[in-house]
């Protein structure tokens, strides 16, 4: 087992086997994992919002699904990953707070993040192999470059691998 590299909020990183990537505290945020099984290059982005075009001064590329996934993809291709082999897995997008009153019928940010992430992956032609999204609890994820396993840990829940 190599090094476990931490990815912060609104951040993204790539690595190669034997290293692994982790991000903690995915609430409504999404952890987007990209993986090339042949070169064992993997990437993880911790996105917070669905759409950079809605926000001015959006200098933080990794914060948004549209720009963060694009940058992760570009970095991985530069590092030698093969576009045709890339696969994606996503986790997070929880509804962390129950909204009451008039706001409750709007789609929550976690769900919008998941929708935007799926859409961007589709645009890039990257198959979404697995996801663990929604519900009302936070997640910590670990992406292992050796195997492509995406391990999801939540307090009081069994660990799962997708």
mmCIF file with all atom_site columns, C-alpha atoms in Angstrom:
data_model
loop_
_atom_site.group_PDB
_atom_site.id
_atom_site.type_symbol
_atom_site.label_atom_id
_atom_site.label_alt_id
_atom_site.label_comp_id
_atom_site.label_asym_id
_atom_site.label_entity_id
_atom_site.label_seq_id
_atom_site.pdbx_PDB_ins_code
_atom_site.Cartn_x
_atom_site.Cartn_y
_atom_site.Cartn_z
_atom_site.occupancy
_atom_site.B_iso_or_equiv
_atom_site.pdbx_formal_charge
_atom_site.auth_seq_id
_atom_site.auth_comp_id
_atom_site.auth_asym_id
_atom_site.auth_atom_id
_atom_site.pdbx_PDB_model_num
ATOM 1   C CA . UNK A 1 1   ? 0.000   0.000  0.000   1.00 0.00 ? 1   UNK A CA 1
ATOM 2   C CA . UNK A 1 2   ? 1.383   3.379  -0.983  1.00 0.00 ? 2   UNK A CA 1
ATOM 3   C CA . UNK A 1 3   ? 0.572   6.787  0.385   1.00 0.00 ? 3   UNK A CA 1
ATOM 4   C CA . UNK A 1 4   ? -2.961  7.967  1.237   1.00 0.00 ? 4   UNK A CA 1
ATOM 5   C CA . UNK A 1 5   ? -3.296  11.421 -0.352  1.00 0.00 ? 5   UNK A CA 1
ATOM 6   C CA . UNK A 1 6   ? -5.867  13.780 1.136   1.00 0.00 ? 6   UNK A CA 1
ATOM 7   C CA . UNK A 1 7   ? -8.160  15.809 -1.101  1.00 0.00 ? 7   UNK A CA 1
ATOM 8   C CA . UNK A 1 8   ? -9.688  18.836 0.629   1.00 0.00 ? 8   UNK A CA 1
ATOM 9   C CA . UNK A 1 9   ? -13.056 20.465 0.008   1.00 0.00 ? 9   UNK A CA 1
ATOM 10  C CA . UNK A 1 10  ? -13.246 22.113 -3.410  1.00 0.00 ? 10  UNK A CA 1
ATOM 11  C CA . UNK A 1 11  ? -9.994  20.398 -4.327  1.00 0.00 ? 11  UNK A CA 1
ATOM 12  C CA . UNK A 1 12  ? -8.847  17.658 -6.702  1.00 0.00 ? 12  UNK A CA 1
ATOM 13  C CA . UNK A 1 13  ? -5.805  15.424 -6.993  1.00 0.00 ? 13  UNK A CA 1
ATOM 14  C CA . UNK A 1 14  ? -4.556  12.549 -9.097  1.00 0.00 ? 14  UNK A CA 1
ATOM 15  C CA . UNK A 1 15  ? -2.205  9.689  -8.305  1.00 0.00 ? 15  UNK A CA 1
ATOM 16  C CA . UNK A 1 16  ? -0.877  6.366  -9.549  1.00 0.00 ? 16  UNK A CA 1
ATOM 17  C CA . UNK A 1 17  ? -0.770  2.939  -7.928  1.00 0.00 ? 17  UNK A CA 1
ATOM 18  C CA . UNK A 1 18  ? 0.199   2.076  -5.226  1.00 0.00 ? 18  UNK A CA 1
ATOM 19  C CA . UNK A 1 19  ? -1.051  5.408  -3.839  1.00 0.00 ? 19  UNK A CA 1
ATOM 20  C CA . UNK A 1 20  ? -4.660  6.095  -2.884  1.00 0.00 ? 20  UNK A CA 1
ATOM 21  C CA . UNK A 1 21  ? -6.848  9.202  -2.554  1.00 0.00 ? 21  UNK A CA 1
ATOM 22  C CA . UNK A 1 22  ? -9.276  10.145 0.186   1.00 0.00 ? 22  UNK A CA 1
ATOM 23  C CA . UNK A 1 23  ? -11.675 12.964 0.954   1.00 0.00 ? 23  UNK A CA 1
ATOM 24  C CA . UNK A 1 24  ? -13.628 13.371 4.171   1.00 0.00 ? 24  UNK A CA 1
ATOM 25  C CA . UNK A 1 25  ? -16.929 14.914 5.058   1.00 0.00 ? 25  UNK A CA 1
ATOM 26  C CA . UNK A 1 26  ? -18.907 14.616 1.849   1.00 0.00 ? 26  UNK A CA 1
ATOM 27  C CA . UNK A 1 27  ? -22.326 15.944 2.809   1.00 0.00 ? 27  UNK A CA 1
ATOM 28  C CA . UNK A 1 28  ? -24.134 17.570 -0.071  1.00 0.00 ? 28  UNK A CA 1
ATOM 29  C CA . UNK A 1 29  ? -20.742 17.619 -1.817  1.00 0.00 ? 29  UNK A CA 1
ATOM 30  C CA . UNK A 1 30  ? -19.822 14.910 -4.305  1.00 0.00 ? 30  UNK A CA 1
ATOM 31  C CA . UNK A 1 31  ? -16.626 12.915 -4.485  1.00 0.00 ? 31  UNK A CA 1
ATOM 32  C CA . UNK A 1 32  ? -15.959 12.149 -8.133  1.00 0.00 ? 32  UNK A CA 1
ATOM 33  C CA . UNK A 1 33  ? -13.573 9.277  -8.758  1.00 0.00 ? 33  UNK A CA 1
ATOM 34  C CA . UNK A 1 34  ? -12.050 8.701  -12.195 1.00 0.00 ? 34  UNK A CA 1
ATOM 35  C CA . UNK A 1 35  ? -9.950  5.647  -12.886 1.00 0.00 ? 35  UNK A CA 1
ATOM 36  C CA . UNK A 1 36  ? -7.960  4.074  -15.717 1.00 0.00 ? 36  UNK A CA 1
ATOM 37  C CA . UNK A 1 37  ? -7.645  0.340  -14.912 1.00 0.00 ? 37  UNK A CA 1
ATOM 38  C CA . UNK A 1 38  ? -4.774  -0.157 -17.328 1.00 0.00 ? 38  UNK A CA 1
ATOM 39  C CA . UNK A 1 39  ? -2.360  2.599  -16.217 1.00 0.00 ? 39  UNK A CA 1
ATOM 40  C CA . UNK A 1 40  ? -3.811  2.568  -12.671 1.00 0.00 ? 40  UNK A CA 1
ATOM 41  C CA . UNK A 1 41  ? -4.007  6.354  -12.706 1.00 0.00 ? 41  UNK A CA 1
ATOM 42  C CA . UNK A 1 42  ? -6.813  7.639  -10.528 1.00 0.00 ? 42  UNK A CA 1
ATOM 43  C CA . UNK A 1 43  ? -8.258  11.014 -9.699  1.00 0.00 ? 43  UNK A CA 1
ATOM 44  C CA . UNK A 1 44  ? -10.598 12.361 -7.062  1.00 0.00 ? 44  UNK A CA 1
ATOM 45  C CA . UNK A 1 45  ? -12.465 15.684 -6.988  1.00 0.00 ? 45  UNK A CA 1
ATOM 46  C CA . UNK A 1 46  ? -14.468 17.016 -4.025  1.00 0.00 ? 46  UNK A CA 1
ATOM 47  C CA . UNK A 1 47  ? -17.034 19.310 -5.630  1.00 0.00 ? 47  UNK A CA 1
ATOM 48  C CA . UNK A 1 48  ? -19.369 21.543 -3.647  1.00 0.00 ? 48  UNK A CA 1
ATOM 49  C CA . UNK A 1 49  ? -21.682 23.141 -6.213  1.00 0.00 ? 49  UNK A CA 1
ATOM 50  C CA . UNK A 1 50  ? -23.174 22.046 -9.530  1.00 0.00 ? 50  UNK A CA 1
ATOM 51  C CA . UNK A 1 51  ? -22.525 24.929 -11.878 1.00 0.00 ? 51  UNK A CA 1
ATOM 52  C CA . UNK A 1 52  ? -19.727 27.501 -12.119 1.00 0.00 ? 52  UNK A CA 1
ATOM 53  C CA . UNK A 1 53  ? -21.687 29.631 -14.591 1.00 0.00 ? 53  UNK A CA 1
ATOM 54  C CA . UNK A 1 54  ? -24.122 30.644 -11.847 1.00 0.00 ? 54  UNK A CA 1
ATOM 55  C CA . UNK A 1 55  ? -21.436 32.310 -9.750  1.00 0.00 ? 55  UNK A CA 1
ATOM 56  C CA . UNK A 1 56  ? -19.204 35.294 -10.380 1.00 0.00 ? 56  UNK A CA 1
ATOM 57  C CA . UNK A 1 57  ? -15.539 35.212 -9.352  1.00 0.00 ? 57  UNK A CA 1
ATOM 58  C CA . UNK A 1 58  ? -15.542 31.437 -9.537  1.00 0.00 ? 58  UNK A CA 1
ATOM 59  C CA . UNK A 1 59  ? -11.763 31.161 -9.591  1.00 0.00 ? 59  UNK A CA 1
ATOM 60  C CA . UNK A 1 60  ? -11.866 27.857 -7.735  1.00 0.00 ? 60  UNK A CA 1
ATOM 61  C CA . UNK A 1 61  ? -12.247 25.356 -10.563 1.00 0.00 ? 61  UNK A CA 1
ATOM 62  C CA . UNK A 1 62  ? -12.470 22.300 -8.292  1.00 0.00 ? 62  UNK A CA 1
ATOM 63  C CA . UNK A 1 63  ? -15.457 23.685 -6.394  1.00 0.00 ? 63  UNK A CA 1
ATOM 64  C CA . UNK A 1 64  ? -17.942 23.063 -9.231  1.00 0.00 ? 64  UNK A CA 1
ATOM 65  C CA . UNK A 1 65  ? -19.079 19.892 -11.003 1.00 0.00 ? 65  UNK A CA 1
ATOM 66  C CA . UNK A 1 66  ? -18.753 21.316 -14.512 1.00 0.00 ? 66  UNK A CA 1
ATOM 67  C CA . UNK A 1 67  ? -15.222 22.740 -14.202 1.00 0.00 ? 67  UNK A CA 1
ATOM 68  C CA . UNK A 1 68  ? -13.905 20.319 -11.558 1.00 0.00 ? 68  UNK A CA 1
ATOM 69  C CA . UNK A 1 69  ? -14.653 17.161 -13.530 1.00 0.00 ? 69  UNK A CA 1
ATOM 70  C CA . UNK A 1 70  ? -13.190 18.735 -16.685 1.00 0.00 ? 70  UNK A CA 1
ATOM 71  C CA . UNK A 1 71  ? -9.957  19.660 -14.865 1.00 0.00 ? 71  UNK A CA 1
ATOM 72  C CA . UNK A 1 72  ? -9.678  16.212 -13.251 1.00 0.00 ? 72  UNK A CA 1
ATOM 73  C CA . UNK A 1 73  ? -10.141 14.618 -16.660 1.00 0.00 ? 73  UNK A CA 1
ATOM 74  C CA . UNK A 1 74  ? -7.552  16.921 -18.284 1.00 0.00 ? 74  UNK A CA 1
ATOM 75  C CA . UNK A 1 75  ? -5.004  16.256 -15.518 1.00 0.00 ? 75  UNK A CA 1
ATOM 76  C CA . UNK A 1 76  ? -5.453  12.503 -15.838 1.00 0.00 ? 76  UNK A CA 1
ATOM 77  C CA . UNK A 1 77  ? -5.048  12.515 -19.624 1.00 0.00 ? 77  UNK A CA 1
ATOM 78  C CA . UNK A 1 78  ? -1.870  14.621 -19.211 1.00 0.00 ? 78  UNK A CA 1
ATOM 79  C CA . UNK A 1 79  ? -0.593  12.064 -16.699 1.00 0.00 ? 79  UNK A CA 1
ATOM 80  C CA . UNK A 1 80  ? -1.066  9.262  -19.234 1.00 0.00 ? 80  UNK A CA 1
ATOM 81  C CA . UNK A 1 81  ? -4.568  7.940  -18.592 1.00 0.00 ? 81  UNK A CA 1
ATOM 82  C CA . UNK A 1 82  ? -6.396  6.662  -21.665 1.00 0.00 ? 82  UNK A CA 1
ATOM 83  C CA . UNK A 1 83  ? -9.671  8.443  -22.446 1.00 0.00 ? 83  UNK A CA 1
ATOM 84  C CA . UNK A 1 84  ? -11.263 5.284  -23.826 1.00 0.00 ? 84  UNK A CA 1
ATOM 85  C CA . UNK A 1 85  ? -10.606 3.338  -20.623 1.00 0.00 ? 85  UNK A CA 1
ATOM 86  C CA . UNK A 1 86  ? -11.658 5.913  -18.041 1.00 0.00 ? 86  UNK A CA 1
ATOM 87  C CA . UNK A 1 87  ? -14.499 4.970  -15.725 1.00 0.00 ? 87  UNK A CA 1
ATOM 88  C CA . UNK A 1 88  ? -16.197 7.040  -13.044 1.00 0.00 ? 88  UNK A CA 1
ATOM 89  C CA . UNK A 1 89  ? -17.767 6.446  -9.643  1.00 0.00 ? 89  UNK A CA 1
ATOM 90  C CA . UNK A 1 90  ? -19.476 9.085  -7.538  1.00 0.00 ? 90  UNK A CA 1
ATOM 91  C CA . UNK A 1 91  ? -20.514 9.347  -3.897  1.00 0.00 ? 91  UNK A CA 1
ATOM 92  C CA . UNK A 1 92  ? -22.106 11.985 -1.681  1.00 0.00 ? 92  UNK A CA 1
ATOM 93  C CA . UNK A 1 93  ? -24.870 14.379 -2.621  1.00 0.00 ? 93  UNK A CA 1
ATOM 94  C CA . UNK A 1 94  ? -26.694 13.858 0.645   1.00 0.00 ? 94  UNK A CA 1
ATOM 95  C CA . UNK A 1 95  ? -29.612 15.932 1.822   1.00 0.00 ? 95  UNK A CA 1
ATOM 96  C CA . UNK A 1 96  ? -28.041 17.000 5.079   1.00 0.00 ? 96  UNK A CA 1
ATOM 97  C CA . UNK A 1 97  ? -30.802 19.226 6.410   1.00 0.00 ? 97  UNK A CA 1
ATOM 98  C CA . UNK A 1 98  ? -34.523 18.732 6.194   1.00 0.00 ? 98  UNK A CA 1
ATOM 99  C CA . UNK A 1 99  ? -35.984 21.847 4.649   1.00 0.00 ? 99  UNK A CA 1
ATOM 100 C CA . UNK A 1 100 ? -39.396 22.990 5.772   1.00 0.00 ? 100 UNK A CA 1
ATOM 101 C CA . UNK A 1 101 ? -41.801 25.486 4.321   1.00 0.00 ? 101 UNK A CA 1
ATOM 102 C CA . UNK A 1 102 ? -41.604 26.908 0.835   1.00 0.00 ? 102 UNK A CA 1
ATOM 103 C CA . UNK A 1 103 ? -37.994 25.862 0.271   1.00 0.00 ? 103 UNK A CA 1
ATOM 104 C CA . UNK A 1 104 ? -38.776 22.173 0.668   1.00 0.00 ? 104 UNK A CA 1
ATOM 105 C CA . UNK A 1 105 ? -40.040 21.654 -2.855  1.00 0.00 ? 105 UNK A CA 1
ATOM 106 C CA . UNK A 1 106 ? -36.848 22.936 -4.498  1.00 0.00 ? 106 UNK A CA 1
ATOM 107 C CA . UNK A 1 107 ? -34.306 20.293 -5.408  1.00 0.00 ? 107 UNK A CA 1
ATOM 108 C CA . UNK A 1 108 ? -31.628 20.244 -2.743  1.00 0.00 ? 108 UNK A CA 1
ATOM 109 C CA . UNK A 1 109 ? -28.014 21.108 -3.556  1.00 0.00 ? 109 UNK A CA 1
ATOM 110 C CA . UNK A 1 110 ? -26.840 17.525 -2.994  1.00 0.00 ? 110 UNK A CA 1
ATOM 111 C CA . UNK A 1 111 ? -29.209 16.235 -5.632  1.00 0.00 ? 111 UNK A CA 1
ATOM 112 C CA . UNK A 1 112 ? -28.266 19.042 -8.022  1.00 0.00 ? 112 UNK A CA 1
ATOM 113 C CA . UNK A 1 113 ? -24.592 18.184 -7.516  1.00 0.00 ? 113 UNK A CA 1
ATOM 114 C CA . UNK A 1 114 ? -25.281 14.545 -8.397  1.00 0.00 ? 114 UNK A CA 1
ATOM 115 C CA . UNK A 1 115 ? -27.284 15.487 -11.500 1.00 0.00 ? 115 UNK A CA 1
ATOM 116 C CA . UNK A 1 116 ? -24.601 17.934 -12.690 1.00 0.00 ? 116 UNK A CA 1
ATOM 117 C CA . UNK A 1 117 ? -21.857 15.360 -12.097 1.00 0.00 ? 117 UNK A CA 1
ATOM 118 C CA . UNK A 1 118 ? -23.658 12.668 -14.092 1.00 0.00 ? 118 UNK A CA 1
ATOM 119 C CA . UNK A 1 119 ? -24.294 15.146 -16.893 1.00 0.00 ? 119 UNK A CA 1
ATOM 120 C CA . UNK A 1 120 ? -20.655 16.253 -17.154 1.00 0.00 ? 120 UNK A CA 1
ATOM 121 C CA . UNK A 1 121 ? -19.412 12.654 -17.172 1.00 0.00 ? 121 UNK A CA 1
ATOM 122 C CA . UNK A 1 122 ? -21.859 11.866 -19.966 1.00 0.00 ? 122 UNK A CA 1
ATOM 123 C CA . UNK A 1 123 ? -20.632 14.900 -21.904 1.00 0.00 ? 123 UNK A CA 1
ATOM 124 C CA . UNK A 1 124 ? -17.043 13.628 -21.609 1.00 0.00 ? 124 UNK A CA 1
ATOM 125 C CA . UNK A 1 125 ? -18.129 10.104 -22.574 1.00 0.00 ? 125 UNK A CA 1
ATOM 126 C CA . UNK A 1 126 ? -16.964 8.564  -19.291 1.00 0.00 ? 126 UNK A CA 1
ATOM 127 C CA . UNK A 1 127 ? -19.152 5.654  -18.146 1.00 0.00 ? 127 UNK A CA 1
ATOM 128 C CA . UNK A 1 128 ? -20.492 5.961  -14.597 1.00 0.00 ? 128 UNK A CA 1
ATOM 129 C CA . UNK A 1 129 ? -19.841 2.494  -13.174 1.00 0.00 ? 129 UNK A CA 1
ATOM 130 C CA . UNK A 1 130 ? -21.272 2.965  -9.677  1.00 0.00 ? 130 UNK A CA 1
ATOM 131 C CA . UNK A 1 131 ? -22.654 5.552  -7.318  1.00 0.00 ? 131 UNK A CA 1
ATOM 132 C CA . UNK A 1 132 ? -23.606 5.955  -3.685  1.00 0.00 ? 132 UNK A CA 1
ATOM 133 C CA . UNK A 1 133 ? -25.548 9.211  -3.532  1.00 0.00 ? 133 UNK A CA 1
ATOM 134 C CA . UNK A 1 134 ? -28.379 10.837 -1.661  1.00 0.00 ? 134 UNK A CA 1
ATOM 135 C CA . UNK A 1 135 ? -29.927 9.928  1.692   1.00 0.00 ? 135 UNK A CA 1
ATOM 136 C CA . UNK A 1 136 ? -29.137 12.058 4.713   1.00 0.00 ? 136 UNK A CA 1
ATOM 137 C CA . UNK A 1 137 ? -25.675 11.186 6.001   1.00 0.00 ? 137 UNK A CA 1
ATOM 138 C CA . UNK A 1 138 ? -22.115 12.269 5.340   1.00 0.00 ? 138 UNK A CA 1
ATOM 139 C CA . UNK A 1 139 ? -19.512 10.061 3.734   1.00 0.00 ? 139 UNK A CA 1
ATOM 140 C CA . UNK A 1 140 ? -15.754 9.669  3.694   1.00 0.00 ? 140 UNK A CA 1
ATOM 141 C CA . UNK A 1 141 ? -14.364 8.028  0.565   1.00 0.00 ? 141 UNK A CA 1
ATOM 142 C CA . UNK A 1 142 ? -11.128 6.315  -0.378  1.00 0.00 ? 142 UNK A CA 1
ATOM 143 C CA . UNK A 1 143 ? -10.083 5.509  -3.946  1.00 0.00 ? 143 UNK A CA 1
ATOM 144 C CA . UNK A 1 144 ? -7.462  2.804  -4.381  1.00 0.00 ? 144 UNK A CA 1
ATOM 145 C CA . UNK A 1 145 ? -5.362  3.093  -7.555  1.00 0.00 ? 145 UNK A CA 1
ATOM 146 C CA . UNK A 1 146 ? -4.257  -0.517 -7.417  1.00 0.00 ? 146 UNK A CA 1
ATOM 147 C CA . UNK A 1 147 ? -7.785  -1.913 -7.806  1.00 0.00 ? 147 UNK A CA 1
ATOM 148 C CA . UNK A 1 148 ? -10.114 1.000  -8.608  1.00 0.00 ? 148 UNK A CA 1
ATOM 149 C CA . UNK A 1 149 ? -12.056 0.194  -5.421  1.00 0.00 ? 149 UNK A CA 1
ATOM 150 C CA . UNK A 1 150 ? -14.032 3.171  -4.128  1.00 0.00 ? 150 UNK A CA 1
ATOM 151 C CA . UNK A 1 151 ? -14.528 2.617  -0.412  1.00 0.00 ? 151 UNK A CA 1
ATOM 152 C CA . UNK A 1 152 ? -17.345 4.510  1.291   1.00 0.00 ? 152 UNK A CA 1
ATOM 153 C CA . UNK A 1 153 ? -17.402 4.984  5.050   1.00 0.00 ? 153 UNK A CA 1
ATOM 154 C CA . UNK A 1 154 ? -20.212 6.543  7.049   1.00 0.00 ? 154 UNK A CA 1
ATOM 155 C CA . UNK A 1 155 ? -20.696 6.791  10.779  1.00 0.00 ? 155 UNK A CA 1
ATOM 156 C CA . UNK A 1 156 ? -22.851 3.935  12.045  1.00 0.00 ? 156 UNK A CA 1
ATOM 157 C CA . UNK A 1 157 ? -23.056 2.248  8.636   1.00 0.00 ? 157 UNK A CA 1
ATOM 158 C CA . UNK A 1 158 ? -21.202 -0.744 7.243   1.00 0.00 ? 158 UNK A CA 1
ATOM 159 C CA . UNK A 1 159 ? -18.297 0.146  4.972   1.00 0.00 ? 159 UNK A CA 1
ATOM 160 C CA . UNK A 1 160 ? -19.095 -0.390 1.337   1.00 0.00 ? 160 UNK A CA 1
ATOM 161 C CA . UNK A 1 161 ? -17.009 -0.789 -1.792  1.00 0.00 ? 161 UNK A CA 1
ATOM 162 C CA . UNK A 1 162 ? -18.416 0.315  -5.106  1.00 0.00 ? 162 UNK A CA 1
#
